[in-house]
Amino acid sequence: MLTISPKLLPHFKGFCSSAEVIMLFVYMKCRFSFSYRELEEMMMVRGTEIDLSTLQRWVKRFVPLIDKRVRQHKKPVKGSWRMDETYIKLNGKWVYLYRAVDKEGNTIDFLLRARRDAIAAKAFFRKAFKESGHPDKVTVDKSGSNKAALDSFNKDVLKEDEIEIRQIKYLNNIVEQDHRFIKKRTRPTLGFKNFHSAKVTITGIENIRMIQKGQIIGQNASNSSFHNFLNLMA
């Protein structure tokens, strides 16, 4: 049974539904390929009528809470990174999801950006470095913007402190394959309507994916991802 930590309960003050019901449906949205209409129908099956717009508000409001919890308990990653970007549809146009995993496939970080350029790549690396420290080496594709971003971090540093930059396509297969799990979750949305909604939903999907991968400190590998989610929120 889902039990929310008493420390987190103040975040749910003023909501008609219980914290447990809210977090259950936020988890289901981020874990499975459900649309909001499908979740609305599932609420009806449970005997509760909640509009899909309410479910959308729950995701926007409480995914940041999951994100904070995940980052507080996330295991350290390895020093060899694989970085790439993939496409997400927003109002009929493509935006870019920057992602990186380590050599074991563990998620390092992610960032949604409107453009695909050196500025966006630098913003991603700044976020990743802040959370996970500087890597020993980073493998990227042949994109000049990603390499230019990394080159900028190697300026004015000692030779031994420079990040090794590798542009070897087959080594990047691990992150390209990992994109599939994120795209599978975003496909039922048929494209996001606004950038903030896309950013928050993808954050939730990435968080639950990290739990699936066993990236949470103290997580039991024999448990299901849902049980490990329960333990994280308790």
PDB file of C-alpha atoms in Angstrom:
ATOM      1  CA  MET A   1       0.000   0.000   0.000  1.00  0.00           C
ATOM      2  CA  LEU A   2       1.245   3.467  -0.905  1.00  0.00           C
ATOM      3  CA  THR A   3       2.069   5.503   2.187  1.00  0.00           C
ATOM      4  CA  ILE A   4       3.375   9.046   1.885  1.00  0.00           C
ATOM      5  CA  SER A   5       6.015  10.312   4.298  1.00  0.00           C
ATOM      6  CA  PRO A   6       4.554  12.709   6.917  1.00  0.00           C
ATOM      7  CA  LYS A   7       7.248  15.188   5.854  1.00  0.00           C
ATOM      8  CA  LEU A   8       5.686  15.330   2.379  1.00  0.00           C
ATOM      9  CA  LEU A   9       2.030  15.591   3.437  1.00  0.00           C
ATOM     10  CA  PRO A  10       2.029  19.422   3.708  1.00  0.00           C
ATOM     11  CA  HIS A  11       2.509  19.519  -0.087  1.00  0.00           C
ATOM     12  CA  PHE A  12      -0.952  17.946  -0.478  1.00  0.00           C
ATOM     13  CA  LYS A  13      -2.822  20.347   1.787  1.00  0.00           C
ATOM     14  CA  GLY A  14      -5.983  21.710   0.172  1.00  0.00           C
ATOM     15  CA  PHE A  15      -6.469  18.842  -2.278  1.00  0.00           C
ATOM     16  CA  CYS A  16      -9.741  16.916  -2.172  1.00  0.00           C
ATOM     17  CA  SER A  17      -8.114  13.583  -3.013  1.00  0.00           C
ATOM     18  CA  SER A  18      -5.721  11.856  -0.655  1.00  0.00           C
ATOM     19  CA  ALA A  19      -1.969  12.089  -1.128  1.00  0.00           C
ATOM     20  CA  GLU A  20      -1.851   8.340  -1.768  1.00  0.00           C
ATOM     21  CA  VAL A  21      -4.409   8.477  -4.601  1.00  0.00           C
ATOM     22  CA  ILE A  22      -2.707  11.484  -6.177  1.00  0.00           C
ATOM     23  CA  MET A  23       0.757   9.937  -6.152  1.00  0.00           C
ATOM     24  CA  LEU A  24      -0.558   6.612  -7.417  1.00  0.00           C
ATOM     25  CA  PHE A  25      -1.913   8.233 -10.567  1.00  0.00           C
ATOM     26  CA  VAL A  26       1.148  10.438 -11.048  1.00  0.00           C
ATOM     27  CA  TYR A  27       3.248   7.270 -10.868  1.00  0.00           C
ATOM     28  CA  MET A  28       0.987   5.488 -13.376  1.00  0.00           C
ATOM     29  CA  LYS A  29       1.190   8.379 -15.824  1.00  0.00           C
ATOM     30  CA  CYS A  30       4.993   8.397 -15.669  1.00  0.00           C
ATOM     31  CA  ARG A  31       5.461   4.621 -15.581  1.00  0.00           C
ATOM     32  CA  PHE A  32       3.031   3.412 -18.248  1.00  0.00           C
ATOM     33  CA  SER A  33       1.996   4.525 -21.736  1.00  0.00           C
ATOM     34  CA  PHE A  34      -1.383   5.864 -20.611  1.00  0.00           C
ATOM     35  CA  SER A  35      -3.086   8.945 -21.951  1.00  0.00           C
ATOM     36  CA  TYR A  36      -4.888  11.272 -19.537  1.00  0.00           C
ATOM     37  CA  ARG A  37      -8.251  10.063 -20.872  1.00  0.00           C
ATOM     38  CA  GLU A  38      -7.304   6.491 -20.041  1.00  0.00           C
ATOM     39  CA  LEU A  39      -6.332   7.552 -16.530  1.00  0.00           C
ATOM     40  CA  GLU A  40      -9.615   9.423 -16.196  1.00  0.00           C
ATOM     41  CA  GLU A  41     -11.470   6.208 -17.074  1.00  0.00           C
ATOM     42  CA  MET A  42      -9.406   4.251 -14.553  1.00  0.00           C
ATOM     43  CA  MET A  43     -10.444   6.717 -11.859  1.00  0.00           C
ATOM     44  CA  MET A  44     -14.074   6.077 -12.811  1.00  0.00           C
ATOM     45  CA  VAL A  45     -13.475   2.323 -12.440  1.00  0.00           C
ATOM     46  CA  ARG A  46     -12.253   3.051  -8.907  1.00  0.00           C
ATOM     47  CA  GLY A  47     -15.533   4.881  -8.261  1.00  0.00           C
ATOM     48  CA  THR A  48     -14.096   8.384  -8.407  1.00  0.00           C
ATOM     49  CA  GLU A  49     -14.864  10.914 -11.139  1.00  0.00           C
ATOM     50  CA  ILE A  50     -11.941  13.256 -11.667  1.00  0.00           C
ATOM     51  CA  ASP A  51     -11.560  15.371 -14.777  1.00  0.00           C
ATOM     52  CA  LEU A  52      -8.495  14.748 -16.922  1.00  0.00           C
ATOM     53  CA  SER A  53      -7.475  18.390 -16.432  1.00  0.00           C
ATOM     54  CA  THR A  54      -7.226  17.640 -12.691  1.00  0.00           C
ATOM     55  CA  LEU A  55      -4.949  14.703 -13.440  1.00  0.00           C
ATOM     56  CA  GLN A  56      -2.796  17.008 -15.576  1.00  0.00           C
ATOM     57  CA  ARG A  57      -2.544  19.464 -12.680  1.00  0.00           C
ATOM     58  CA  TRP A  58      -1.493  16.647 -10.351  1.00  0.00           C
ATOM     59  CA  VAL A  59       1.371  15.719 -12.684  1.00  0.00           C
ATOM     60  CA  LYS A  60       2.551  19.333 -13.013  1.00  0.00           C
ATOM     61  CA  ARG A  61       2.335  19.893  -9.254  1.00  0.00           C
ATOM     62  CA  PHE A  62       3.830  16.672  -7.894  1.00  0.00           C
ATOM     63  CA  VAL A  63       6.398  15.472 -10.426  1.00  0.00           C
ATOM     64  CA  PRO A  64       8.862  18.087  -9.044  1.00  0.00           C
ATOM     65  CA  LEU A  65       8.379  16.461  -5.626  1.00  0.00           C
ATOM     66  CA  ILE A  66       9.343  13.063  -7.066  1.00  0.00           C
ATOM     67  CA  ASP A  67      12.278  14.645  -8.895  1.00  0.00           C
ATOM     68  CA  LYS A  68      13.611  16.174  -5.691  1.00  0.00           C
ATOM     69  CA  ARG A  69      13.251  12.866  -3.861  1.00  0.00           C
ATOM     70  CA  VAL A  70      15.018  10.928  -6.625  1.00  0.00           C
ATOM     71  CA  ARG A  71      17.935  13.369  -6.801  1.00  0.00           C
ATOM     72  CA  GLN A  72      18.375  13.255  -3.028  1.00  0.00           C
ATOM     73  CA  HIS A  73      18.723   9.455  -3.088  1.00  0.00           C
ATOM     74  CA  LYS A  74      20.353   8.853  -6.475  1.00  0.00           C
ATOM     75  CA  LYS A  75      23.465   6.690  -6.624  1.00  0.00           C
ATOM     76  CA  PRO A  76      26.683   8.204  -8.038  1.00  0.00           C
ATOM     77  CA  VAL A  77      27.289   7.539 -11.738  1.00  0.00           C
ATOM     78  CA  LYS A  78      30.434   6.356 -13.505  1.00  0.00           C
ATOM     79  CA  GLY A  79      32.958   8.758 -15.019  1.00  0.00           C
ATOM     80  CA  SER A  80      32.475   7.643 -18.633  1.00  0.00           C
ATOM     81  CA  TRP A  81      29.403   9.332 -20.153  1.00  0.00           C
ATOM     82  CA  ARG A  82      27.427   8.871 -23.373  1.00  0.00           C
ATOM     83  CA  MET A  83      25.470  11.964 -24.430  1.00  0.00           C
ATOM     84  CA  ASP A  84      22.933  12.467 -27.216  1.00  0.00           C
ATOM     85  CA  GLU A  85      19.709  14.326 -27.973  1.00  0.00           C
ATOM     86  CA  THR A  86      16.364  13.035 -29.225  1.00  0.00           C
ATOM     87  CA  TYR A  87      13.220  14.666 -30.595  1.00  0.00           C
ATOM     88  CA  ILE A  88       9.949  15.429 -28.804  1.00  0.00           C
ATOM     89  CA  LYS A  89       6.908  16.899 -30.587  1.00  0.00           C
ATOM     90  CA  LEU A  90       5.509  20.147 -29.172  1.00  0.00           C
ATOM     91  CA  ASN A  91       2.545  21.819 -30.905  1.00  0.00           C
ATOM     92  CA  GLY A  92       3.460  20.149 -34.183  1.00  0.00           C
ATOM     93  CA  LYS A  93       7.106  21.191 -33.977  1.00  0.00           C
ATOM     94  CA  TRP A  94      10.186  19.350 -32.742  1.00  0.00           C
ATOM     95  CA  VAL A  95      12.005  20.276 -29.559  1.00  0.00           C
ATOM     96  CA  TYR A  96      15.099  18.526 -28.259  1.00  0.00           C
ATOM     97  CA  LEU A  97      15.615  16.337 -25.225  1.00  0.00           C
ATOM     98  CA  TYR A  98      19.278  16.215 -24.229  1.00  0.00           C
ATOM     99  CA  ARG A  99      20.189  13.068 -22.274  1.00  0.00           C
ATOM    100  CA  ALA A 100      23.263  11.294 -20.954  1.00  0.00           C
ATOM    101  CA  VAL A 101      23.889   7.859 -19.479  1.00  0.00           C
ATOM    102  CA  ASP A 102      27.060   6.342 -18.076  1.00  0.00           C
ATOM    103  CA  LYS A 103      28.795   3.278 -19.546  1.00  0.00           C
ATOM    104  CA  GLU A 104      26.486   1.001 -17.537  1.00  0.00           C
ATOM    105  CA  GLY A 105      23.363   2.686 -18.910  1.00  0.00           C
ATOM    106  CA  ASN A 106      22.464   4.603 -15.746  1.00  0.00           C
ATOM    107  CA  THR A 107      20.778   7.935 -16.395  1.00  0.00           C
ATOM    108  CA  ILE A 108      23.011  10.900 -15.570  1.00  0.00           C
ATOM    109  CA  ASP A 109      20.729  13.794 -16.442  1.00  0.00           C
ATOM    110  CA  PHE A 110      18.320  15.223 -19.010  1.00  0.00           C
ATOM    111  CA  LEU A 111      17.216  18.644 -20.250  1.00  0.00           C
ATOM    112  CA  LEU A 112      14.494  19.733 -22.673  1.00  0.00           C
ATOM    113  CA  ARG A 113      15.442  22.629 -24.947  1.00  0.00           C
ATOM    114  CA  ALA A 114      13.670  24.461 -27.765  1.00  0.00           C
ATOM    115  CA  ARG A 115      16.748  24.481 -29.994  1.00  0.00           C
ATOM    116  CA  ARG A 116      19.562  22.134 -30.884  1.00  0.00           C
ATOM    117  CA  ASP A 117      22.763  24.144 -30.704  1.00  0.00           C
ATOM    118  CA  ALA A 118      25.916  24.727 -28.652  1.00  0.00           C
ATOM    119  CA  ILE A 119      24.043  26.957 -26.166  1.00  0.00           C
ATOM    120  CA  ALA A 120      21.535  24.181 -25.448  1.00  0.00           C
ATOM    121  CA  ALA A 121      24.314  21.592 -25.136  1.00  0.00           C
ATOM    122  CA  LYS A 122      26.238  23.834 -22.708  1.00  0.00           C
ATOM    123  CA  ALA A 123      23.103  24.298 -20.601  1.00  0.00           C
ATOM    124  CA  PHE A 124      22.696  20.528 -20.432  1.00  0.00           C
ATOM    125  CA  PHE A 125      26.298  19.930 -19.405  1.00  0.00           C
ATOM    126  CA  ARG A 126      26.158  22.648 -16.739  1.00  0.00           C
ATOM    127  CA  LYS A 127      23.116  20.954 -15.212  1.00  0.00           C
ATOM    128  CA  ALA A 128      24.708  17.494 -15.410  1.00  0.00           C
ATOM    129  CA  PHE A 129      28.019  18.695 -13.930  1.00  0.00           C
ATOM    130  CA  LYS A 130      26.200  20.387 -11.053  1.00  0.00           C
ATOM    131  CA  GLU A 131      24.371  17.172 -10.169  1.00  0.00           C
ATOM    132  CA  SER A 132      27.003  14.545 -10.946  1.00  0.00           C
ATOM    133  CA  GLY A 133      30.362  16.302 -11.088  1.00  0.00           C
ATOM    134  CA  HIS A 134      32.753  16.389 -14.049  1.00  0.00           C
ATOM    135  CA  PRO A 135      33.272  13.117 -15.965  1.00  0.00           C
ATOM    136  CA  ASP A 136      36.584  11.706 -17.133  1.00  0.00           C
ATOM    137  CA  LYS A 137      35.340  11.288 -20.684  1.00  0.00           C
ATOM    138  CA  VAL A 138      32.220  12.015 -22.731  1.00  0.00           C
ATOM    139  CA  THR A 139      31.198  10.232 -25.923  1.00  0.00           C
ATOM    140  CA  VAL A 140      29.067  12.277 -28.333  1.00  0.00           C
ATOM    141  CA  ASP A 141      27.936  11.888 -31.932  1.00  0.00           C
ATOM    142  CA  LYS A 142      29.377  13.854 -34.851  1.00  0.00           C
ATOM    143  CA  SER A 143      27.372  16.943 -33.856  1.00  0.00           C
ATOM    144  CA  GLY A 144      29.638  19.966 -33.874  1.00  0.00           C
ATOM    145  CA  SER A 145      27.509  21.780 -31.296  1.00  0.00           C
ATOM    146  CA  ASN A 146      27.952  19.075 -28.647  1.00  0.00           C
ATOM    147  CA  LYS A 147      31.710  19.007 -29.139  1.00  0.00           C
ATOM    148  CA  ALA A 148      31.869  22.817 -29.106  1.00  0.00           C
ATOM    149  CA  ALA A 149      30.037  22.830 -25.768  1.00  0.00           C
ATOM    150  CA  LEU A 150      32.520  20.382 -24.270  1.00  0.00           C
ATOM    151  CA  ASP A 151      35.470  22.285 -25.743  1.00  0.00           C
ATOM    152  CA  SER A 152      34.284  25.386 -23.900  1.00  0.00           C
ATOM    153  CA  PHE A 153      34.547  23.526 -20.572  1.00  0.00           C
ATOM    154  CA  ASN A 154      38.094  22.449 -21.398  1.00  0.00           C
ATOM    155  CA  LYS A 155      39.309  26.011 -21.837  1.00  0.00           C
ATOM    156  CA  ASP A 156      41.585  27.458 -19.178  1.00  0.00           C
ATOM    157  CA  VAL A 157      41.889  24.202 -17.234  1.00  0.00           C
ATOM    158  CA  LEU A 158      44.930  22.065 -16.582  1.00  0.00           C
ATOM    159  CA  LYS A 159      45.622  19.315 -19.118  1.00  0.00           C
ATOM    160  CA  GLU A 160      44.959  16.591 -16.532  1.00  0.00           C
ATOM    161  CA  ASP A 161      41.582  18.169 -15.693  1.00  0.00           C
ATOM    162  CA  GLU A 162      40.314  18.264 -19.278  1.00  0.00           C
ATOM    163  CA  ILE A 163      37.345  16.105 -20.241  1.00  0.00           C
ATOM    164  CA  GLU A 164      38.265  13.541 -22.883  1.00  0.00           C
ATOM    165  CA  ILE A 165      35.922  13.993 -25.855  1.00  0.00           C
ATOM    166  CA  ARG A 166      35.194  10.983 -28.055  1.00  0.00           C
ATOM    167  CA  GLN A 167      33.115  11.040 -31.229  1.00  0.00           C
ATOM    168  CA  ILE A 168      32.645   7.308 -31.785  1.00  0.00           C
ATOM    169  CA  LYS A 169      29.209   6.331 -33.053  1.00  0.00           C
ATOM    170  CA  TYR A 170      29.080   2.702 -31.877  1.00  0.00           C
ATOM    171  CA  LEU A 171      29.955   3.729 -28.305  1.00  0.00           C
ATOM    172  CA  ASN A 172      26.890   5.989 -28.292  1.00  0.00           C
ATOM    173  CA  ASN A 173      24.476   3.164 -29.106  1.00  0.00           C
ATOM    174  CA  ILE A 174      23.751   2.706 -25.409  1.00  0.00           C
ATOM    175  CA  VAL A 175      22.200   6.164 -25.015  1.00  0.00           C
ATOM    176  CA  GLU A 176      20.459   6.009 -28.402  1.00  0.00           C
ATOM    177  CA  GLN A 177      18.821   2.731 -27.354  1.00  0.00           C
ATOM    178  CA  ASP A 178      17.872   4.225 -23.996  1.00  0.00           C
ATOM    179  CA  HIS A 179      15.867   6.962 -25.752  1.00  0.00           C
ATOM    180  CA  ARG A 180      13.303   4.288 -26.705  1.00  0.00           C
ATOM    181  CA  PHE A 181      11.934   3.994 -23.189  1.00  0.00           C
ATOM    182  CA  ILE A 182      11.274   7.734 -22.970  1.00  0.00           C
ATOM    183  CA  LYS A 183       9.740   7.977 -26.451  1.00  0.00           C
ATOM    184  CA  LYS A 184       7.449   5.037 -25.654  1.00  0.00           C
ATOM    185  CA  ARG A 185       5.961   6.959 -22.717  1.00  0.00           C
ATOM    186  CA  THR A 186       5.530  10.260 -24.592  1.00  0.00           C
ATOM    187  CA  ARG A 187       3.931   8.759 -27.721  1.00  0.00           C
ATOM    188  CA  PRO A 188       0.342   8.491 -26.312  1.00  0.00           C
ATOM    189  CA  THR A 189       0.292  12.264 -25.708  1.00  0.00           C
ATOM    190  CA  LEU A 190       0.220  12.842 -29.501  1.00  0.00           C
ATOM    191  CA  GLY A 191       2.455  15.855 -28.912  1.00  0.00           C
ATOM    192  CA  PHE A 192       2.606  18.212 -25.953  1.00  0.00           C
ATOM    193  CA  LYS A 193       0.668  21.474 -25.957  1.00  0.00           C
ATOM    194  CA  ASN A 194       3.153  23.658 -24.069  1.00  0.00           C
ATOM    195  CA  PHE A 195       6.809  23.559 -23.138  1.00  0.00           C
ATOM    196  CA  HIS A 196       6.293  23.513 -19.357  1.00  0.00           C
ATOM    197  CA  SER A 197       3.900  20.562 -19.544  1.00  0.00           C
ATOM    198  CA  ALA A 198       6.368  18.646 -21.710  1.00  0.00           C
ATOM    199  CA  LYS A 199       9.266  19.440 -19.380  1.00  0.00           C
ATOM    200  CA  VAL A 200       7.437  18.314 -16.229  1.00  0.00           C
ATOM    201  CA  THR A 201       5.983  15.138 -17.753  1.00  0.00           C
ATOM    202  CA  ILE A 202       9.353  14.080 -19.179  1.00  0.00           C
ATOM    203  CA  THR A 203      10.957  14.747 -15.793  1.00  0.00           C
ATOM    204  CA  GLY A 204       8.496  12.320 -14.197  1.00  0.00           C
ATOM    205  CA  ILE A 205       9.105   9.700 -16.861  1.00  0.00           C
ATOM    206  CA  GLU A 206      12.887  10.005 -16.435  1.00  0.00           C
ATOM    207  CA  ASN A 207      12.572   9.778 -12.633  1.00  0.00           C
ATOM    208  CA  ILE A 208      10.536   6.579 -12.744  1.00  0.00           C
ATOM    209  CA  ARG A 209      12.920   5.167 -15.340  1.00  0.00           C
ATOM    210  CA  MET A 210      15.825   5.765 -12.926  1.00  0.00           C
ATOM    211  CA  ILE A 211      13.912   3.867 -10.243  1.00  0.00           C
ATOM    212  CA  GLN A 212      13.387   1.035 -12.746  1.00  0.00           C
ATOM    213  CA  LYS A 213      17.126   0.949 -13.424  1.00  0.00           C
ATOM    214  CA  GLY A 214      17.907   0.571  -9.717  1.00  0.00           C
ATOM    215  CA  GLN A 215      19.611   3.957  -9.366  1.00  0.00           C
ATOM    216  CA  ILE A 216      18.198   4.770  -5.908  1.00  0.00           C
ATOM    217  CA  ILE A 217      20.362   4.270  -2.816  1.00  0.00           C
ATOM    218  CA  GLY A 218      19.028   1.469  -0.602  1.00  0.00           C
ATOM    219  CA  GLN A 219      16.777   0.149  -3.353  1.00  0.00           C
ATOM    220  CA  ASN A 220      16.031  -3.586  -3.356  1.00  0.00           C
ATOM    221  CA  ALA A 221      16.845  -5.046  -6.778  1.00  0.00           C
ATOM    222  CA  SER A 222      14.385  -7.907  -6.255  1.00  0.00           C
ATOM    223  CA  ASN A 223      11.461  -5.514  -5.734  1.00  0.00           C
ATOM    224  CA  SER A 224       9.278  -4.155  -8.519  1.00  0.00           C
ATOM    225  CA  SER A 225       9.754  -0.530  -9.557  1.00  0.00           C
ATOM    226  CA  PHE A 226       6.436   0.286  -7.853  1.00  0.00           C
ATOM    227  CA  HIS A 227       7.583  -1.155  -4.524  1.00  0.00           C
ATOM    228  CA  ASN A 228      10.818   0.815  -4.811  1.00  0.00           C
ATOM    229  CA  PHE A 229       8.753   3.924  -5.566  1.00  0.00           C
ATOM    230  CA  LEU A 230       6.706   3.248  -2.417  1.00  0.00           C
ATOM    231  CA  ASN A 231       9.876   3.031  -0.348  1.00  0.00           C
ATOM    232  CA  LEU A 232      11.213   6.240  -1.841  1.00  0.00           C
ATOM    233  CA  MET A 233       8.063   8.213  -1.005  1.00  0.00           C
ATOM    234  CA  ALA A 234       7.530   6.676   2.465  1.00  0.00           C
TER     235      ALA A 234
END
